Short mmCIF file of C-alpha atoms in Angstrom, two decimals:
data_model
loop_
_atom_site.label_atom_id
_atom_site.label_comp_id
_atom_site.label_asym_id
_atom_site.label_seq_id
_atom_site.Cartn_x
_atom_site.Cartn_y
_atom_site.Cartn_z
CA MET G 1 0.02 0.01 0.05
CA LYS G 2 1.39 3.44 -0.80
CA GLN G 3 1.09 5.49 2.07
CA LEU G 4 2.67 9.11 2.72
CA ILE G 5 3.42 9.51 6.33
CA LYS G 6 3.52 13.42 6.77
CA ASN G 7 6.31 13.06 9.18
CA ILE G 8 9.03 15.07 11.13
CA LEU G 9 10.74 16.99 8.40
CA PRO G 10 10.67 20.53 8.20
CA ALA G 11 8.83 21.23 4.85
CA ALA G 12 6.37 18.49 5.59
CA GLY G 13 5.62 20.09 9.17
CA LEU G 14 5.15 23.43 7.24
CA ILE G 15 2.60 21.73 4.91
CA LEU G 16 0.64 20.07 7.84
CA ALA G 17 0.59 23.55 9.57
CA LEU G 18 -1.08 24.99 6.38
CA GLY G 19 -3.56 22.32 6.26
CA ILE G 20 -2.45 21.01 2.80
CA SER G 21 -2.46 17.64 1.72
CA SER G 22 0.55 16.17 -0.34
CA CYS G 23 0.87 13.03 -2.30
CA THR G 24 4.52 12.90 -3.28
CA LYS G 25 6.54 9.62 -2.98
CA ASP G 26 8.92 10.94 -0.44
CA LEU G 27 9.02 13.48 2.40
CA ASP G 28 11.09 16.19 0.56
CA VAL G 29 8.02 18.20 -0.36
CA THR G 30 7.43 21.96 -0.90
CA PRO G 31 4.27 24.26 -0.51
CA LEU G 32 2.35 24.03 -3.70
CA ASP G 33 1.67 27.76 -3.89
CA PRO G 34 4.57 29.85 -3.23
CA ASN G 35 2.21 33.05 -2.65
CA LEU G 36 0.34 31.01 0.16
CA SER G 37 0.19 32.84 3.49
CA THR G 38 2.16 30.97 6.17
CA GLU G 39 0.47 32.79 9.07
CA VAL G 40 -0.72 30.09 11.63
CA SER G 41 -2.87 30.60 14.54
CA PRO G 42 -1.36 29.29 17.72
CA GLU G 43 -4.86 28.38 19.11
CA GLY G 44 -5.64 26.54 15.97
CA LEU G 45 -2.48 24.58 16.04
CA PHE G 46 -3.19 23.93 19.68
CA ASN G 47 -6.53 22.55 18.93
CA LYS G 48 -5.10 20.40 16.08
CA CYS G 49 -2.71 18.93 18.48
CA TYR G 50 -5.71 17.50 20.52
CA ALA G 51 -8.01 16.95 17.41
CA THR G 52 -5.51 14.55 15.71
CA ILE G 53 -6.47 11.79 18.60
CA ALA G 54 -10.18 12.37 17.95
CA MET G 55 -10.57 12.95 14.29
CA ALA G 56 -8.83 11.73 10.99
CA GLY G 57 -8.56 15.16 9.56
CA ASN G 58 -10.05 18.48 9.00
CA GLY G 59 -13.29 17.32 7.44
CA GLY G 60 -15.05 15.50 10.08
CA GLY G 61 -15.78 11.84 9.54
CA ASN G 62 -15.88 11.66 5.72
CA GLY G 63 -12.92 13.71 4.43
CA ASP G 64 -9.59 15.50 4.47
CA CYS G 65 -7.59 12.75 6.16
CA ASP G 66 -4.27 13.62 7.52
CA ILE G 67 -2.82 10.21 6.22
CA ASP G 68 -2.70 9.49 2.66
CA GLY G 69 -3.05 6.18 1.30
CA ILE G 70 -5.59 4.91 3.96
CA ASP G 71 -9.20 6.07 4.37
CA GLY G 72 -10.17 8.52 7.08
CA GLY G 73 -12.13 6.01 9.25
CA THR G 74 -9.49 3.36 9.22
CA SER G 75 -6.73 5.73 9.98
CA GLY G 76 -8.16 7.18 13.10
CA TYR G 77 -5.88 7.31 15.99
CA ILE G 78 -7.77 5.30 18.74
CA ARG G 79 -9.06 2.74 16.16
CA GLN G 80 -5.44 1.98 15.04
CA MET G 81 -4.34 1.90 18.60
CA TRP G 82 -7.08 -0.49 19.51
CA ASN G 83 -6.30 -2.65 16.47
CA ALA G 84 -2.70 -3.00 17.49
CA ASN G 85 -3.31 -3.86 21.20
CA GLU G 86 -6.46 -5.82 21.00
CA LEU G 87 -6.70 -7.98 17.85
CA PRO G 88 -3.47 -9.73 18.59
CA THR G 89 -4.55 -10.78 22.15
CA ASP G 90 -6.86 -12.93 24.14
CA GLU G 91 -9.59 -10.37 24.19
CA ALA G 92 -10.70 -9.60 20.73
CA ILE G 93 -11.24 -11.05 17.30
CA ASN G 94 -12.67 -9.33 14.04
CA GLY G 95 -14.22 -11.15 11.15
CA TRP G 96 -13.69 -8.38 8.38
CA GLY G 97 -11.57 -8.90 5.24
CA ASP G 98 -9.56 -5.63 5.63
CA ASP G 99 -6.03 -5.91 4.65
CA GLY G 100 -4.07 -6.93 7.80
CA ILE G 101 -7.03 -7.89 10.03
CA GLU G 102 -6.47 -11.55 9.72
CA GLN G 103 -2.73 -10.93 10.18
CA SER G 104 -3.46 -9.21 13.46
CA CYS G 105 -5.75 -11.69 14.72
CA PHE G 106 -3.21 -14.50 13.93
CA ASN G 107 -0.13 -12.89 14.98
CA THR G 108 1.35 -13.02 11.77
CA TYR G 109 1.95 -9.26 11.06
CA ASP G 110 5.14 -7.99 9.22
CA GLU G 111 6.74 -5.13 7.77
CA SER G 112 4.05 -4.79 4.98
CA HIS G 113 1.15 -4.59 7.58
CA PRO G 114 -1.12 -1.76 6.29
CA MET G 115 -2.94 -1.19 9.54
CA LEU G 116 0.39 -0.84 11.59
CA ASN G 117 1.74 1.25 8.74
CA GLY G 118 -1.33 3.48 9.39
CA TYR G 119 -0.83 3.48 13.34
CA PHE G 120 2.86 4.55 12.76
CA ALA G 121 1.75 7.15 10.37
CA ARG G 122 -0.85 8.63 12.67
CA LEU G 123 1.53 8.68 15.66
CA THR G 124 4.44 10.28 13.67
CA THR G 125 1.93 12.79 12.09
CA SER G 126 0.70 13.65 15.57
CA ILE G 127 4.41 14.28 16.65
CA THR G 128 4.77 16.67 13.72
CA TYR G 129 1.88 18.77 14.65
CA CYS G 130 3.15 18.92 18.32
CA ASN G 131 6.64 19.94 16.83
CA GLN G 132 5.09 22.63 14.70
CA TYR G 133 3.28 24.08 17.48
CA LEU G 134 6.32 24.21 19.71
CA ASN G 135 8.45 25.71 16.64
CA ILE G 136 5.88 28.53 16.27
CA ALA G 137 4.31 29.27 19.61
CA ALA G 138 6.35 27.78 22.43
CA ASP G 139 6.46 31.13 24.13
CA TYR G 140 2.64 31.92 23.61
CA ASP G 141 1.36 30.32 26.70
CA ALA G 142 3.13 28.29 29.34
CA THR G 143 0.34 25.96 30.09
CA MET G 144 -0.60 25.33 26.44
CA THR G 145 3.03 24.54 25.80
CA ALA G 146 3.15 22.09 28.69
CA GLU G 147 0.05 20.40 27.28
CA VAL G 148 1.42 20.07 23.68
CA ARG G 149 4.76 18.67 25.15
CA PHE G 150 2.49 16.16 27.09
CA LEU G 151 0.93 15.15 23.92
CA ARG G 152 4.00 14.66 22.07
CA ALA G 153 5.18 12.66 24.89
CA LEU G 154 2.29 10.29 24.71
CA HIS G 155 2.63 9.81 21.00
CA TYR G 156 6.22 8.90 21.40
CA TYR G 157 5.41 6.48 24.30
CA LEU G 158 2.86 4.74 22.16
CA LEU G 159 5.40 4.67 19.30
CA MET G 160 8.18 3.17 21.48
CA ASP G 161 5.66 0.61 22.99
CA ALA G 162 4.65 -0.72 19.70
CA PHE G 163 7.88 -0.40 17.43
CA GLY G 164 10.65 -0.10 19.87
CA ARG G 165 12.99 2.32 18.29
CA VAL G 166 11.62 5.43 17.12
CA PRO G 167 12.43 8.33 14.91
CA PHE G 168 13.03 11.25 17.32
CA ALA G 169 12.93 14.94 16.83
CA GLU G 170 12.06 17.63 19.17
CA ASN G 171 11.81 20.39 16.40
CA LEU G 172 11.32 20.53 12.58
CA SER G 173 14.67 18.87 11.82
CA ASP G 174 15.71 15.42 10.44
CA PRO G 175 14.86 12.73 13.11
CA VAL G 176 17.51 10.33 14.61
CA ILE G 177 16.74 6.80 15.78
CA PHE G 178 16.15 6.56 19.48
CA SER G 179 16.32 3.14 21.11
CA ARG G 180 13.69 2.15 23.68
CA GLU G 181 15.96 3.02 26.55
CA GLU G 182 16.88 6.50 25.04
CA ILE G 183 13.04 7.28 24.38
CA PHE G 184 12.21 6.00 27.90
CA LYS G 185 14.69 8.54 29.51
CA TRP G 186 13.35 11.48 27.35
CA ILE G 187 9.71 10.73 28.16
CA GLU G 188 10.48 10.65 31.87
CA LYS G 189 12.71 13.68 31.67
CA GLU G 190 9.99 15.52 29.47
CA LEU G 191 6.98 14.71 31.87
CA LYS G 192 8.80 15.84 34.94
CA GLU G 193 10.08 19.08 33.29
CA ILE G 194 6.42 20.05 32.08
CA GLU G 195 4.55 19.03 35.44
CA PRO G 196 4.88 22.28 37.15
CA ASN G 197 3.28 24.32 34.12
CA LEU G 198 0.33 21.77 33.92
CA SER G 199 -2.77 22.74 35.35
CA ALA G 200 -3.74 21.47 38.93
CA PRO G 201 -5.41 17.83 38.75
CA LYS G 202 -9.16 18.87 38.72
CA ALA G 203 -11.93 16.14 37.98
CA LYS G 204 -14.15 17.97 35.31
CA LYS G 205 -17.55 17.57 33.28
CA SER G 206 -17.97 18.95 29.70
CA THR G 207 -19.68 21.96 31.16
CA ASP G 208 -16.39 22.88 33.15
CA THR G 209 -13.59 24.98 31.73
CA ASN G 210 -10.86 22.81 30.19
CA TYR G 211 -12.70 19.60 30.05
CA GLY G 212 -10.84 17.37 27.46
CA ARG G 213 -7.25 19.22 28.25
CA VAL G 214 -4.74 17.34 30.30
CA ASP G 215 -3.50 18.37 33.74
CA LYS G 216 -0.79 17.10 36.15
CA ALA G 217 -2.93 14.09 36.79
CA ALA G 218 -2.70 12.77 33.19
CA ALA G 219 1.39 13.51 33.42
CA TRP G 220 1.35 11.25 36.66
CA LEU G 221 -0.80 8.52 35.00
CA LEU G 222 1.42 8.34 32.03
CA LEU G 223 4.55 8.36 34.18
CA ALA G 224 3.02 5.47 36.07
CA ARG G 225 2.46 3.57 32.90
CA LEU G 226 5.88 4.13 31.78
CA TYR G 227 7.34 3.01 35.15
CA LEU G 228 5.08 -0.01 35.29
CA ASN G 229 6.45 -1.22 32.05
CA ALA G 230 10.13 -0.12 32.62
CA GLU G 231 11.48 -3.61 32.70
CA VAL G 232 10.14 -4.46 29.37
CA TYR G 233 11.40 -1.27 27.91
CA THR G 234 14.81 -0.88 29.46
CA GLY G 235 15.44 -4.09 31.27
CA THR G 236 15.46 -2.38 34.64
CA ALA G 237 12.32 -2.44 36.86
CA ARG G 238 10.69 0.68 38.25
CA TRP G 239 8.02 -0.60 40.57
CA SER G 240 8.29 1.76 43.41
CA ASP G 241 8.19 4.76 40.98
CA ALA G 242 5.24 3.21 39.27
CA ALA G 243 3.39 3.12 42.76
CA THR G 244 4.47 6.52 43.81
CA TYR G 245 2.92 8.04 40.61
CA ALA G 246 -0.17 5.96 40.74
CA LYS G 247 -0.80 6.91 44.28
CA LYS G 248 -0.59 10.61 43.21
CA VAL G 249 -3.54 10.06 40.98
CA MET G 250 -5.49 7.94 43.45
CA ASP G 251 -5.21 10.92 46.12
CA SER G 252 -6.02 13.58 43.56
CA ASP G 253 -9.43 15.15 42.73
CA TYR G 254 -10.24 12.48 40.20
CA ARG G 255 -12.07 9.51 41.55
CA LEU G 256 -13.87 6.32 40.50
CA ASN G 257 -17.38 6.70 39.40
CA THR G 258 -19.67 4.90 41.75
CA THR G 259 -23.00 6.50 40.75
CA SER G 260 -25.44 4.74 38.90
CA VAL G 261 -28.47 6.32 37.21
CA ASN G 262 -31.79 4.69 35.90
CA GLY G 263 -30.61 1.18 36.05
CA TRP G 264 -27.43 1.89 34.30
CA THR G 265 -24.47 0.78 36.37
CA ALA G 266 -21.67 3.10 37.44
CA TYR G 267 -19.31 1.14 35.16
CA GLN G 268 -21.55 1.17 32.19
CA MET G 269 -21.81 5.02 32.46
CA LEU G 270 -18.15 5.36 31.76
CA PHE G 271 -18.85 4.38 28.15
CA MET G 272 -22.29 6.07 27.28
CA GLY G 273 -23.24 8.85 25.23
CA ASP G 274 -23.42 11.38 28.09
CA ASN G 275 -20.39 10.24 30.01
CA GLY G 276 -18.81 13.75 29.78
CA GLU G 277 -21.88 15.13 31.32
CA SER G 278 -22.50 12.72 34.20
CA ASP G 279 -20.52 11.88 37.20
CA ALA G 280 -18.52 9.22 35.22
CA ALA G 281 -16.57 12.30 34.02
CA TYR G 282 -14.80 12.84 37.19
CA GLU G 283 -13.09 9.19 36.36
CA GLY G 284 -12.00 10.36 32.76
CA ILE G 285 -8.45 11.95 33.25
CA PHE G 286 -8.01 12.67 29.65
CA PRO G 287 -11.25 12.41 27.76
CA ILE G 288 -11.09 12.38 23.70
CA LEU G 289 -14.08 14.46 22.99
CA CYS G 290 -16.50 12.92 20.58
CA ASP G 291 -19.67 14.90 19.58
CA GLY G 292 -22.23 13.34 16.86
CA LEU G 293 -22.62 16.96 15.33
CA LYS G 294 -19.22 18.71 15.84
CA THR G 295 -16.37 16.22 16.07
CA THR G 296 -17.68 13.43 13.78
CA SER G 297 -15.07 10.30 13.34
CA TRP G 298 -15.41 6.91 12.30
CA GLY G 299 -12.42 5.90 14.35
CA THR G 300 -12.92 6.70 17.79
CA THR G 301 -15.86 5.52 20.08
CA GLN G 302 -17.86 5.20 16.73
CA PHE G 303 -15.52 2.41 15.83
CA LEU G 304 -15.82 0.68 19.39
CA CYS G 305 -19.47 0.77 19.35
CA ALA G 306 -20.71 0.27 15.87
CA GLY G 307 -17.77 -2.25 15.09
CA SER G 308 -18.91 -4.41 18.13
CA PHE G 309 -22.71 -4.56 17.27
CA ASP G 310 -25.09 -6.24 14.73
CA SER G 311 -28.66 -5.48 14.25
CA ASP G 312 -29.96 -8.40 16.57
CA MET G 313 -28.45 -6.93 19.70
CA HIS G 314 -30.19 -4.56 21.87
CA ALA G 315 -28.23 -2.93 24.67
CA ASN G 316 -31.05 -1.07 26.19
CA PRO G 317 -33.87 -3.20 27.87
CA ASN G 318 -36.15 -0.10 27.51
CA ASP G 319 -35.58 0.27 24.00
CA LEU G 320 -35.83 -3.21 22.14
CA ASN G 321 -36.43 -1.55 18.88
CA GLY G 322 -32.92 -0.02 18.99
CA THR G 323 -29.54 -1.43 19.27
CA ASN G 324 -26.64 0.73 20.36
CA GLY G 325 -28.22 4.27 20.54
CA LEU G 326 -27.23 4.79 16.87
CA SER G 327 -29.33 4.30 13.65
CA GLY G 328 -27.98 1.79 11.25
CA GLN G 329 -24.34 1.73 12.60
CA VAL G 330 -23.92 -1.99 13.26
CA TRP G 331 -20.81 -3.07 11.57
CA GLY G 332 -20.66 -6.75 12.95
CA GLY G 333 -16.95 -6.85 13.40
CA ASN G 334 -15.16 -7.07 16.62
CA ARG G 335 -16.26 -9.56 19.31
CA ALA G 336 -14.84 -11.48 22.27
CA ARG G 337 -12.53 -14.48 22.30
CA PRO G 338 -13.54 -17.29 24.65
CA THR G 339 -10.60 -16.35 27.07
CA LEU G 340 -12.08 -12.94 27.88
CA ILE G 341 -15.46 -14.47 28.61
CA GLN G 342 -13.82 -16.95 30.98
CA LYS G 343 -12.41 -14.01 33.04
CA PHE G 344 -16.09 -13.76 34.17
CA PHE G 345 -17.29 -17.22 33.60
CA PRO G 346 -14.32 -19.45 34.73
CA ASN G 347 -16.25 -22.66 33.47
CA LEU G 348 -17.19 -20.88 30.18
CA ASP G 349 -21.06 -21.37 30.98
CA ALA G 350 -21.96 -17.70 30.04
CA PRO G 351 -25.61 -17.85 29.21
CA GLN G 352 -27.20 -16.77 25.73
CA VAL G 353 -28.66 -13.61 27.28
CA PRO G 354 -28.67 -9.91 26.15
CA ALA G 355 -25.94 -7.92 27.69
CA TYR G 356 -28.34 -6.18 30.33
CA GLU G 357 -28.87 -9.70 31.80
CA MET G 358 -25.25 -11.00 31.42
CA ILE G 359 -23.96 -8.66 34.31
CA ALA G 360 -26.45 -10.35 36.70
CA ALA G 361 -25.50 -13.84 35.47
CA ALA G 362 -21.72 -12.80 35.89
CA GLY G 363 -22.19 -11.16 39.40
CA ASP G 364 -19.96 -8.48 37.81
CA ASP G 365 -21.22 -5.32 36.25
CA ARG G 366 -18.27 -5.34 33.88
CA ALA G 367 -19.51 -8.51 32.00
CA ILE G 368 -21.24 -6.29 29.29
CA PHE G 369 -21.54 -9.34 26.74
CA ASP G 370 -24.40 -10.40 24.27
CA GLY G 371 -24.80 -14.14 23.85
CA VAL G 372 -28.23 -14.21 22.14
CA GLY G 373 -28.13 -16.58 19.30
CA ARG G 374 -24.19 -16.72 19.45
CA GLU G 375 -21.48 -19.54 19.53
CA LEU G 376 -19.13 -18.90 22.47
CA ASN G 377 -16.08 -20.16 20.39
CA ASN G 378 -14.50 -18.13 17.56
CA ILE G 379 -14.76 -21.32 15.23
CA ASP G 380 -14.80 -18.98 11.87
CA ARG G 381 -12.96 -15.64 12.35
CA ALA G 382 -15.35 -14.30 9.46
CA THR G 383 -18.45 -15.06 11.27
CA PHE G 384 -19.71 -12.51 13.74
CA LYS G 385 -21.91 -14.72 15.69
CA ASN G 386 -18.96 -17.10 16.38
CA GLY G 387 -18.11 -15.24 19.72
CA TYR G 388 -20.08 -13.39 22.37
CA ALA G 389 -20.40 -9.72 21.43
CA VAL G 390 -19.35 -6.96 23.56
CA ALA G 391 -21.83 -4.15 24.11
CA LYS G 392 -19.57 -2.01 26.33
CA PHE G 393 -19.41 1.36 24.19
CA ILE G 394 -23.12 2.67 23.34
CA ASN G 395 -24.53 5.84 22.47
CA TYR G 396 -27.49 5.75 24.77
CA LYS G 397 -27.55 8.37 27.61
CA SER G 398 -28.36 7.67 31.03
CA ASP G 399 -32.05 8.77 30.66
CA GLY G 400 -32.24 6.09 28.06
CA THR G 401 -32.43 8.18 25.14
CA PRO G 402 -30.14 7.99 22.18
CA GLY G 403 -27.38 10.53 21.47
CA HIS G 404 -28.41 13.76 19.28
CA ASP G 405 -27.07 12.40 16.04
CA ALA G 406 -28.44 9.21 14.60
CA THR G 407 -25.22 8.49 12.95
CA PHE G 408 -22.18 9.69 15.12
CA MET G 409 -21.20 9.07 18.67
CA ASP G 410 -21.59 11.54 21.68
CA ALA G 411 -19.67 9.18 24.00
CA ASP G 412 -16.09 10.54 24.93
CA PHE G 413 -13.35 8.15 24.83
CA PHE G 414 -11.39 8.19 28.30
CA PHE G 415 -7.86 7.71 27.09
CA PHE G 416 -6.94 7.67 30.96
CA ARG G 417 -9.29 6.48 33.45
CA THR G 418 -8.65 6.68 37.51
CA ALA G 419 -9.05 2.91 37.52
CA GLU G 420 -5.88 2.55 35.87
CA ALA G 421 -3.95 4.01 38.81
CA TYR G 422 -5.57 1.57 41.17
CA LEU G 423 -4.43 -1.35 39.30
CA THR G 424 -1.01 0.06 38.59
CA PHE G 425 -0.67 0.82 42.26
CA ALA G 426 -1.72 -2.89 43.23
CA GLU G 427 0.43 -4.41 40.70
CA ALA G 428 3.41 -2.40 41.36
CA THR G 429 3.34 -2.81 45.12
CA ALA G 430 2.86 -6.65 44.69
CA ARG G 431 5.78 -6.89 42.56
CA GLN G 432 8.10 -5.01 45.10
CA GLY G 433 7.07 -7.61 47.62
CA SER G 434 6.39 -11.33 47.39
CA GLY G 435 4.24 -11.32 44.19
CA SER G 436 1.06 -11.09 46.07
CA ALA G 437 -1.00 -7.98 46.50
CA THR G 438 -0.22 -5.99 49.70
CA PRO G 439 -3.07 -4.89 52.13
CA GLU G 440 -2.96 -1.64 50.41
CA GLY G 441 -3.20 -3.36 46.84
CA ILE G 442 -6.00 -5.54 47.97
CA ALA G 443 -8.04 -2.60 48.87
CA ALA G 444 -7.36 -0.85 45.73
CA ILE G 445 -8.58 -3.86 43.62
CA ASN G 446 -11.45 -4.44 45.77
CA ALA G 447 -12.49 -0.82 45.34
CA LEU G 448 -12.99 -1.63 41.67
CA ARG G 449 -14.65 -4.93 42.39
CA ALA G 450 -17.03 -3.25 44.77
CA ARG G 451 -17.87 -0.66 42.10
CA ALA G 452 -18.73 -3.43 39.93
CA HIS G 453 -20.67 -5.46 42.61
CA ALA G 454 -18.09 -8.23 42.30
CA THR G 455 -17.15 -10.49 45.37
CA GLN G 456 -14.66 -9.15 47.45
CA ARG G 457 -11.41 -11.27 47.80
CA THR G 458 -8.98 -11.32 50.59
CA GLY G 459 -5.70 -11.59 48.29
CA TYR G 460 -4.59 -11.41 44.81
CA SER G 461 -1.63 -13.24 43.10
CA LEU G 462 0.14 -11.56 40.09
CA ASN G 463 -1.97 -13.71 37.59
CA ASP G 464 -5.13 -12.62 39.45
CA ILE G 465 -4.06 -9.00 38.91
CA LEU G 466 -3.62 -9.54 35.25
CA ASP G 467 -6.95 -10.93 35.03
CA GLU G 468 -8.34 -7.82 36.65
CA TRP G 469 -6.57 -5.68 34.22
CA SER G 470 -8.72 -7.49 31.69
CA ARG G 471 -11.92 -7.36 33.56
CA GLU G 472 -11.60 -3.61 34.08
CA PHE G 473 -10.08 -2.43 30.86
CA TYR G 474 -11.02 -5.02 27.98
CA PHE G 475 -11.50 -3.54 24.65
CA GLU G 476 -10.06 -0.22 25.81
CA GLY G 477 -6.84 -0.52 23.54
CA ARG G 478 -4.26 -1.78 26.04
CA ARG G 479 -4.28 -5.60 26.43
CA ARG G 480 -1.10 -6.31 24.45
CA MET G 481 1.01 -4.09 26.65
CA ASP G 482 -0.35 -6.02 29.75
CA LEU G 483 0.30 -9.40 28.30
CA VAL G 484 3.85 -8.53 27.24
CA ARG G 485 4.60 -7.18 30.67
CA PHE G 486 3.40 -10.38 32.29
CA GLY G 487 5.32 -12.77 29.96
CA GLN G 488 2.18 -14.04 28.38
CA PHE G 489 2.43 -12.85 24.74
CA GLY G 490 5.05 -13.94 22.43
CA GLY G 491 7.48 -16.57 23.29
CA ASN G 492 7.50 -19.87 24.82
CA VAL G 493 4.70 -19.12 27.41
CA SER G 494 1.99 -21.32 28.85
CA TYR G 495 -1.12 -19.18 27.86
CA LYS G 496 -2.87 -19.71 24.73
CA TRP G 497 -6.21 -18.51 23.15
CA GLN G 498 -8.13 -19.44 20.25
CA TRP G 499 -6.47 -18.66 16.84
CA LYS G 500 -3.31 -17.36 18.78
CA GLY G 501 -0.46 -18.04 16.36
CA GLY G 502 -3.04 -18.73 13.52
CA THR G 503 -4.42 -22.03 14.67
CA TYR G 504 -7.82 -22.52 16.25
CA ALA G 505 -6.41 -24.33 19.31
CA GLY G 506 -3.75 -21.65 19.55
CA ARG G 507 -0.14 -21.78 19.70
CA ASN G 508 3.09 -19.86 20.58
CA PHE G 509 4.59 -17.51 18.33
CA ASP G 510 8.28 -15.91 18.61
CA ALA G 511 8.97 -13.52 21.25
CA TYR G 512 10.17 -10.81 18.55
CA ARG G 513 6.54 -10.25 17.66
CA ASN G 514 6.23 -8.57 21.22
CA ILE G 515 6.99 -5.53 19.24
CA TYR G 516 6.08 -4.68 15.68
CA ALA G 517 8.18 -4.53 12.46
CA ILE G 518 9.31 -1.06 11.23
CA PRO G 519 6.95 -0.41 8.27
CA ALA G 520 8.81 -1.07 5.14
CA SER G 521 8.05 2.47 3.81
CA GLN G 522 10.01 3.79 6.84
CA LEU G 523 13.00 1.64 6.83
CA SER G 524 15.08 4.17 5.12
CA THR G 525 14.79 6.50 8.03
CA TYR G 526 16.13 3.67 10.14
CA ASN G 527 19.17 3.18 7.74
CA ASN G 528 17.26 -0.06 6.63
CA GLU G 529 17.79 -1.83 9.86
CA GLN G 530 14.56 -3.71 10.56
CA ASN G 531 13.65 -4.83 14.17
CA PRO G 532 15.16 -8.32 14.98
CA GLY G 533 13.26 -11.29 13.60
CA TYR G 534 11.46 -9.62 10.66
#
């Protein structure tokens, strides 16, 4: 697939700032019109640094994609992050015939994988937006600059997590290749440097000023995630640091949502059409704003909702003529692997009932699965009803009415949730000691289970904690990272799931696949040095 990555080079950065699309074969491009004004609004560039996570381009859901060679819906930031971190794991499988989907589901991806090429493109393009803002407006506003530096650090983190070595530049200059350890140190330093200029950690709803903008709590949680995975990235564990920064988030103004409304559970409300307006918003440390009229996208919560439903599903017991709170947006693609269902039903005896009845059967509000007319096993990847459906993301509001647009989602995507700090703290403190949760760690996990009305437990092993990561965060775009950290992804491991490695029974695949191949189109930037194994 021919795909232009509008990357970290100076001329390309200028073109991005001007909103011009280019379709040249390489990155040595120039403005199309020499008389074109190059004045750029700092506020506009600042907004674009955020908008690149929510939208594929400047034209809403259907046009002006920032990435050439891949359509706007497919190239969405959250959609590609989700594909990279869910489809190769024990949680999700997809039945579509799109290029690269089967390879992701079967762990056979390589340097020509179009979706991973798109993910690389989206991250590096987003870095360019940040570098362009910092090049033009670094002195414009200290808080805005700190936020853009945070966003850039987040993009570099995800790039490093997925691809290992990264092309690195802090300005509009030719990038150099950083190792994982080098980019780890840079991200750590960057987040600590910007913390004083970020706003105080304050839980907000969409009606509050600065909702959707990051503050100190986002930096703390990204540091906690960085440290939790430090041993994978650098070879040196940083459990104490992970616990410290997770606790800062736990002690902040952000909090777990424990408020249920009109029969919707507190957990469900985190993923509904009015999650920015309800108390659920107080858990969302970095909400990616979605509005069915103003910020339309096929790639954020739209993908997470529509891609997981078919027309036979009904998420709202009071609206059996509806499906997911959208009209006709039932794409029938992503559904659960049996190993995800087994986290809630250890004997794989989940009933064939709608999602609103499944949570009672599981004794856990987080088991938002639809089993009506469905086969538990993924016998055929291409058959949507081979696998229980996931009804976690919906566009119904807590009063039971659908969102204010029939086609596009209102539900924001909580990139960071306070719950992550609780599990990070529990895991990090367990790893510092005997490998079992400490009393404080047990309390943190039990707080999440209490919110879900799940049975309280008196102890948790590391394997139990890994399962809790899945129960709390399935289908939120992070599972691959957790399996790698626990040594349960690539390599000679004991844990298997259906279609792991490309066979129905599941088989191991090589450990080098714990990171992805550098896209073939980008190898010249890496002096043609591919990641080992590919």
